[in-house]
mmCIF file of C-alpha atoms in Angstrom:
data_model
loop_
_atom_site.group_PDB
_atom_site.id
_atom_site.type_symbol
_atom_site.label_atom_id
_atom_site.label_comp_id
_atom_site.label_asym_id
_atom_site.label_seq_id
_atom_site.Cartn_x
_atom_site.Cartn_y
_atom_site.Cartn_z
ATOM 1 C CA UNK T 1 -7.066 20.161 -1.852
ATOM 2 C CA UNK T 2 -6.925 16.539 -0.690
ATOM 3 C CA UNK T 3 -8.931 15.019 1.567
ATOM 4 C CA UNK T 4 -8.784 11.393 3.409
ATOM 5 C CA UNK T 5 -10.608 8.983 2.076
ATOM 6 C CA UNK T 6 -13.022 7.363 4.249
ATOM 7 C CA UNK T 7 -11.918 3.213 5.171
ATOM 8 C CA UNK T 8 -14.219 1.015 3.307
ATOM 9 C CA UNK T 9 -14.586 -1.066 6.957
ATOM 10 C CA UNK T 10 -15.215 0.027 10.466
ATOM 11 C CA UNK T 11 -11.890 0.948 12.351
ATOM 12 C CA UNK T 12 -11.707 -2.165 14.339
ATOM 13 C CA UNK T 13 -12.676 -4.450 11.416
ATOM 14 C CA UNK T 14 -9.351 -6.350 10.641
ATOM 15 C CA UNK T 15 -9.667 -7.278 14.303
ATOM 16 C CA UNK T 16 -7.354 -9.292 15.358
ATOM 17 C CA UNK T 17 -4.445 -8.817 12.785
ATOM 18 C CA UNK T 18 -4.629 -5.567 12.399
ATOM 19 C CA UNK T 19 -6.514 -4.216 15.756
ATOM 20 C CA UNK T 20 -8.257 -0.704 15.817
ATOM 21 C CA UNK T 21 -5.615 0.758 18.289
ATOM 22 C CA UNK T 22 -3.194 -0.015 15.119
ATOM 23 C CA UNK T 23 -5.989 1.393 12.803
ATOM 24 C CA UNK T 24 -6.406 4.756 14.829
ATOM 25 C CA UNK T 25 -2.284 5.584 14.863
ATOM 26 C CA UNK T 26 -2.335 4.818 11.075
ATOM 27 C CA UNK T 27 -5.154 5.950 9.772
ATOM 28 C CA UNK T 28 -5.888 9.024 11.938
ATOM 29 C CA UNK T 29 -2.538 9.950 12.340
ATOM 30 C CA UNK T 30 0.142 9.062 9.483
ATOM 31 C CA UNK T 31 -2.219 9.070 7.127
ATOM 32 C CA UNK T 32 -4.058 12.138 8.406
ATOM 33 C CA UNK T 33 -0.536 14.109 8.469
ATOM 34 C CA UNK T 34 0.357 12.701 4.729
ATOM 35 C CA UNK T 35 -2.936 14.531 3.433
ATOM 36 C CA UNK T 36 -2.449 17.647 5.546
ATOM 37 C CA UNK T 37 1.481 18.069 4.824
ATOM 38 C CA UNK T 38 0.599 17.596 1.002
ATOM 39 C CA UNK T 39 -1.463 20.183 1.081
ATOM 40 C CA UNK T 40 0.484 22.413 2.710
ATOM 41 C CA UNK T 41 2.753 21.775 0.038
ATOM 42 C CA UNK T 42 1.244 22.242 -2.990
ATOM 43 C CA UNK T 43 -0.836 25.275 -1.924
ATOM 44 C CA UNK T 44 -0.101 27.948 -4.419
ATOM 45 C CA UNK T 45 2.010 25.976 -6.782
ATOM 46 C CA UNK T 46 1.689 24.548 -10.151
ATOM 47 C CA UNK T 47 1.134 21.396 -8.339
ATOM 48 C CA UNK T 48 -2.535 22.526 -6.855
ATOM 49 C CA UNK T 49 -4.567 21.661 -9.775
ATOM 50 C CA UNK T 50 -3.061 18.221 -10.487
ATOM 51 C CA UNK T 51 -4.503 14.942 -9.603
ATOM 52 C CA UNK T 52 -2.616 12.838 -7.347
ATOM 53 C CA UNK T 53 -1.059 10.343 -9.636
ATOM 54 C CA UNK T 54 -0.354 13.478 -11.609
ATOM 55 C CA UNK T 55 1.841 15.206 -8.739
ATOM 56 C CA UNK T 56 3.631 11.839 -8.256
ATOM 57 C CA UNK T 57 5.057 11.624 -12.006
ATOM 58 C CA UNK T 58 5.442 15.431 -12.231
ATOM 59 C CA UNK T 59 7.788 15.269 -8.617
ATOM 60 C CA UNK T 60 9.460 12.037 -9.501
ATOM 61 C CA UNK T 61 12.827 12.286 -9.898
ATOM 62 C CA UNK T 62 12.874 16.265 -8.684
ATOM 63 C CA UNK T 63 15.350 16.668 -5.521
ATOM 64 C CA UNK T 64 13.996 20.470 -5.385
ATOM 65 C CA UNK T 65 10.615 18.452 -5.060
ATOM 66 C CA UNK T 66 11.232 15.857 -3.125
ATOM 67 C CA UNK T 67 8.635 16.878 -0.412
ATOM 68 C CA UNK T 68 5.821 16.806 -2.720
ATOM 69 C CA UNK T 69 6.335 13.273 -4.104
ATOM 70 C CA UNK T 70 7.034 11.611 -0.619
ATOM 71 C CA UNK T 71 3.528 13.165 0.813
ATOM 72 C CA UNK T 72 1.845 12.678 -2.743
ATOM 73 C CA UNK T 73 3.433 8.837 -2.519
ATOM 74 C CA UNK T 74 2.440 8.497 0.843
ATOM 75 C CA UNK T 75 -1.196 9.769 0.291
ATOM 76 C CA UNK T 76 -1.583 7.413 -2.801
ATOM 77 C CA UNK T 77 -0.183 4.535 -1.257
ATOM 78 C CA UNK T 78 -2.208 4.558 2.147
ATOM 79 C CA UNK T 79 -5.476 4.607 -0.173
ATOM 80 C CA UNK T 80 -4.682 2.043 -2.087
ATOM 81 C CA UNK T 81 -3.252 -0.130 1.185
ATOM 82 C CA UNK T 82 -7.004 0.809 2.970
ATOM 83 C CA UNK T 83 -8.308 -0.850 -0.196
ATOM 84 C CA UNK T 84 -6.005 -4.069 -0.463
ATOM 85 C CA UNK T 85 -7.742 -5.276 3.209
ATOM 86 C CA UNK T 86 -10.873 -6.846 4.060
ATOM 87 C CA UNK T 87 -12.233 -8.008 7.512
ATOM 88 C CA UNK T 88 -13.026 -11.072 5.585
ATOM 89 C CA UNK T 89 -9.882 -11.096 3.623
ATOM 90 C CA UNK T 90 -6.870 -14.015 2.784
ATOM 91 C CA UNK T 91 -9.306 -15.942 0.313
ATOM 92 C CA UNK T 92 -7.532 -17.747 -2.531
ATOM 93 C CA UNK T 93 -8.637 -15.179 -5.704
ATOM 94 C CA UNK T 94 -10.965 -16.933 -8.434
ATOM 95 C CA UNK T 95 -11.814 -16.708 -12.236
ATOM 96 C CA UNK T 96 -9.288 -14.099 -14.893
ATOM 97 C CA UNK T 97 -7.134 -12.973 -11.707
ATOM 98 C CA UNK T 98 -6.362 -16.905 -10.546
ATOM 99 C CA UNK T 99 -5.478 -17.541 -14.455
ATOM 100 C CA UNK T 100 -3.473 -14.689 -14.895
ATOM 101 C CA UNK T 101 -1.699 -15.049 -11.509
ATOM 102 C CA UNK T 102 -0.915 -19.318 -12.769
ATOM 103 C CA UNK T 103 0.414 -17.654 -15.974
ATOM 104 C CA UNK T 104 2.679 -14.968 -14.219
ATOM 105 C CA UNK T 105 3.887 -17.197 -11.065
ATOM 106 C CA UNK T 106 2.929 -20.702 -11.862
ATOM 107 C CA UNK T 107 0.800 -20.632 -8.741
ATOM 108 C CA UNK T 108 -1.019 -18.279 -5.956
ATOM 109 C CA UNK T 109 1.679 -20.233 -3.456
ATOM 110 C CA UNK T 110 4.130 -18.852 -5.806
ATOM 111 C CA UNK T 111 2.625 -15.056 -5.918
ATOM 112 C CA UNK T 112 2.129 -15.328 -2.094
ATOM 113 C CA UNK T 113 5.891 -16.161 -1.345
ATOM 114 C CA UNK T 114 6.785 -13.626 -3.579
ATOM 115 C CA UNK T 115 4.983 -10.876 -2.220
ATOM 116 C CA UNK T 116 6.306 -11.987 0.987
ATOM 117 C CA UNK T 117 9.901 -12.057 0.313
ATOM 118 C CA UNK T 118 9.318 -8.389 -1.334
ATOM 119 C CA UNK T 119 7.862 -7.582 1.791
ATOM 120 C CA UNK T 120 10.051 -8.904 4.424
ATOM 121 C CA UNK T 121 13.293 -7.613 3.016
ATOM 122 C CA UNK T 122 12.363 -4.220 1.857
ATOM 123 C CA UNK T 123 15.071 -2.511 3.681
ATOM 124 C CA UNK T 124 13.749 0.310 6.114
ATOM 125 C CA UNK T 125 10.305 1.359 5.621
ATOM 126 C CA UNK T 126 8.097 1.002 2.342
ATOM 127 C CA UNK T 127 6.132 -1.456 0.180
ATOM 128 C CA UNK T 128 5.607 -4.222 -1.176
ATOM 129 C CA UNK T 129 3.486 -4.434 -4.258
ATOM 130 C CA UNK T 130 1.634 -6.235 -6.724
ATOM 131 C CA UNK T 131 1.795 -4.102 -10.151
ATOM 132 C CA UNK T 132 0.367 -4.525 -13.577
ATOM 133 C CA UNK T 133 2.922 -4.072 -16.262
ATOM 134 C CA UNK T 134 3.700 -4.799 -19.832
ATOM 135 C CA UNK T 135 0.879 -7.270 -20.156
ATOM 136 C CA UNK T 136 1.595 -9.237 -16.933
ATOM 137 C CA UNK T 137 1.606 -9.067 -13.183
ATOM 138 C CA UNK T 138 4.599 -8.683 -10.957
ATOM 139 C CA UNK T 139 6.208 -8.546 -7.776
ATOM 140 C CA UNK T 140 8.006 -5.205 -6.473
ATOM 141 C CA UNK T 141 9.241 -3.137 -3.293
ATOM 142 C CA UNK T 142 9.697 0.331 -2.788
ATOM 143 C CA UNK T 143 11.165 2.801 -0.261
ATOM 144 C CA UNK T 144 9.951 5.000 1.766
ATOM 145 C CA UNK T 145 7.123 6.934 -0.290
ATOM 146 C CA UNK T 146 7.788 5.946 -3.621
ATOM 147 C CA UNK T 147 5.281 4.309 -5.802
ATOM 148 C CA UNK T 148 5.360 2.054 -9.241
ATOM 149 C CA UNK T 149 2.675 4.985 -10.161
ATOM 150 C CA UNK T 150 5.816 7.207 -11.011
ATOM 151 C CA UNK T 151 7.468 4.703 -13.432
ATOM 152 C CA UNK T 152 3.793 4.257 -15.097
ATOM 153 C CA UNK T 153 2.842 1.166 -13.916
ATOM 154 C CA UNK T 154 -0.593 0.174 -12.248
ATOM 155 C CA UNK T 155 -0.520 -0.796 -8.589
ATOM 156 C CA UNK T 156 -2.846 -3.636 -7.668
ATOM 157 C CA UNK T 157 -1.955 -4.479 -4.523
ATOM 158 C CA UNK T 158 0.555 -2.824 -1.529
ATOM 159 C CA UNK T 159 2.049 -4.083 1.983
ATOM 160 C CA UNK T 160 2.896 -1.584 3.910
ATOM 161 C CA UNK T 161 6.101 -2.212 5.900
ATOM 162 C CA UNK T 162 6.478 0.953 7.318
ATOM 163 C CA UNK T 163 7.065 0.246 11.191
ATOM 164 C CA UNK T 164 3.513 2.101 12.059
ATOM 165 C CA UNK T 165 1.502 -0.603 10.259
ATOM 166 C CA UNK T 166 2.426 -3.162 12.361
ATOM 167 C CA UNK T 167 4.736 -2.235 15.451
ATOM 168 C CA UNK T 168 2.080 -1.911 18.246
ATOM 169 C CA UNK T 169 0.920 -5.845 17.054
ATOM 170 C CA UNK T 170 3.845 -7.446 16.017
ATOM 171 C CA UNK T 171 6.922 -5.119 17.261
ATOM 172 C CA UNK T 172 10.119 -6.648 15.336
ATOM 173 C CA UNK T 173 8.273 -9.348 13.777
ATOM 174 C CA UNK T 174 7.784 -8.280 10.321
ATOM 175 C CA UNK T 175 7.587 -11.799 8.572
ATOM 176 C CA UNK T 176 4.494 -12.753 11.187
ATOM 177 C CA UNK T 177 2.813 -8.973 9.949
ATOM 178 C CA UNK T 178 3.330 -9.925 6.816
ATOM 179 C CA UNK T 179 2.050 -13.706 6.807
ATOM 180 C CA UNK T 180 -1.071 -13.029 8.820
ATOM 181 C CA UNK T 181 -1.958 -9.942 6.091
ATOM 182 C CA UNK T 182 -1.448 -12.109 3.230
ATOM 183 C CA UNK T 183 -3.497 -15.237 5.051
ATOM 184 C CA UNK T 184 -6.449 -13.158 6.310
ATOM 185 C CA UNK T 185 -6.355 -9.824 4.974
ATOM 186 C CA UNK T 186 -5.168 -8.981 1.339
ATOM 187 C CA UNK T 187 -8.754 -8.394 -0.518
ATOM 188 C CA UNK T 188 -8.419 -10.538 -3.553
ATOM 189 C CA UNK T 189 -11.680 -9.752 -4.382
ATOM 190 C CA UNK T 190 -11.335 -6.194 -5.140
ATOM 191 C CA UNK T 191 -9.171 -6.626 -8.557
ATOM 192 C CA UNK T 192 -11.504 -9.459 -9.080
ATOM 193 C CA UNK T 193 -14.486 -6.974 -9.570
#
């Protein structure tokens, strides 16, 4: 069985971009019901044993499993989103990931704007993400609860722009969401390390 993964901050942290009211509905609740519903899911199936990036690529694809992968997505991409913030966040990134990021975008202005643009027209709710594949880094969205994990690439990075992450804050204004995460939040330093 799953079980949430403890935030690697204090709830009210990303104060003031991403206040603890904000942290509480997501975290506590959306997540909290991802993890529980998935559960519920897989209990008694031949998904119960698998690991979570296993249940994603064994649902993908699967209408009569459709369930499964959105909670499994969800679950997967609310940990990794909890890890892709810091309180102390929106630092330029230094040393391999700077040089590979000039190689792949020509510049972190370049990455940033891309990530944004992902981000801000992702239609409906989803993700914006920053994946490792074939030898370089790049740019992607995704709907709803689907995840680059179930075409086999490696997530790095994920926006959510699902309405909870950002509607109490920023209502309709998913562009300012966006630019405020990217300028004080995304945690560089975490692929760095």
């Amino acid at each position: 069985m799953f079980e949430m993964q403890p935030l690697p901050y204090d709830m009210d942290a990303l104060d003031p971009y991403m206040p603890q009211t904000t942290m509480e509905f997501h975290y506590g609740k959306h997540y909290k019901n991802y993890v529980d519903t998935l559960n519920k899911l897989i209990k008694d199936t031949g998904f119960e044993d698998m690991g979570l990036e296993e249940i994603i690529q064994a649902a993908y694809q699967k209408p009569e499993h459709q369930a499964v992968f959105n909670n499994a997505g969800q679950v997967y991409n609310h940990q990794l989103f909890w890890k892709s913030m810091a309180p102390d966040g929106g630092k330029e990134p230094k040393g391999r990931l700077a040089e590979q990021i000039k190689k792949d975008f020509g510049s972190y202005e370049k990455l940033k704007e891309e990530l944004k643009n992902a981000a801000v027209t992702q239609f409906g709710s989803g993700w914006a993400w920053l994946v490792w594949h074939d030898g370089k880094l790049s740019v992607m969205k995704t709907a709803n609860g689907d995840t680059p994990v179930a075409r086999g690439m490696k997530p790095l990075i994920n926006i959510d722009v699902w309405e909870h992450a950002y509607y109490l804050d920023y209502q309709n204004r998913r562009a300012d969401f966006v630019e405020k995460w990217l300028d004080h939040l995304v945690n560089w330093p975490a692929l760095e390390e």
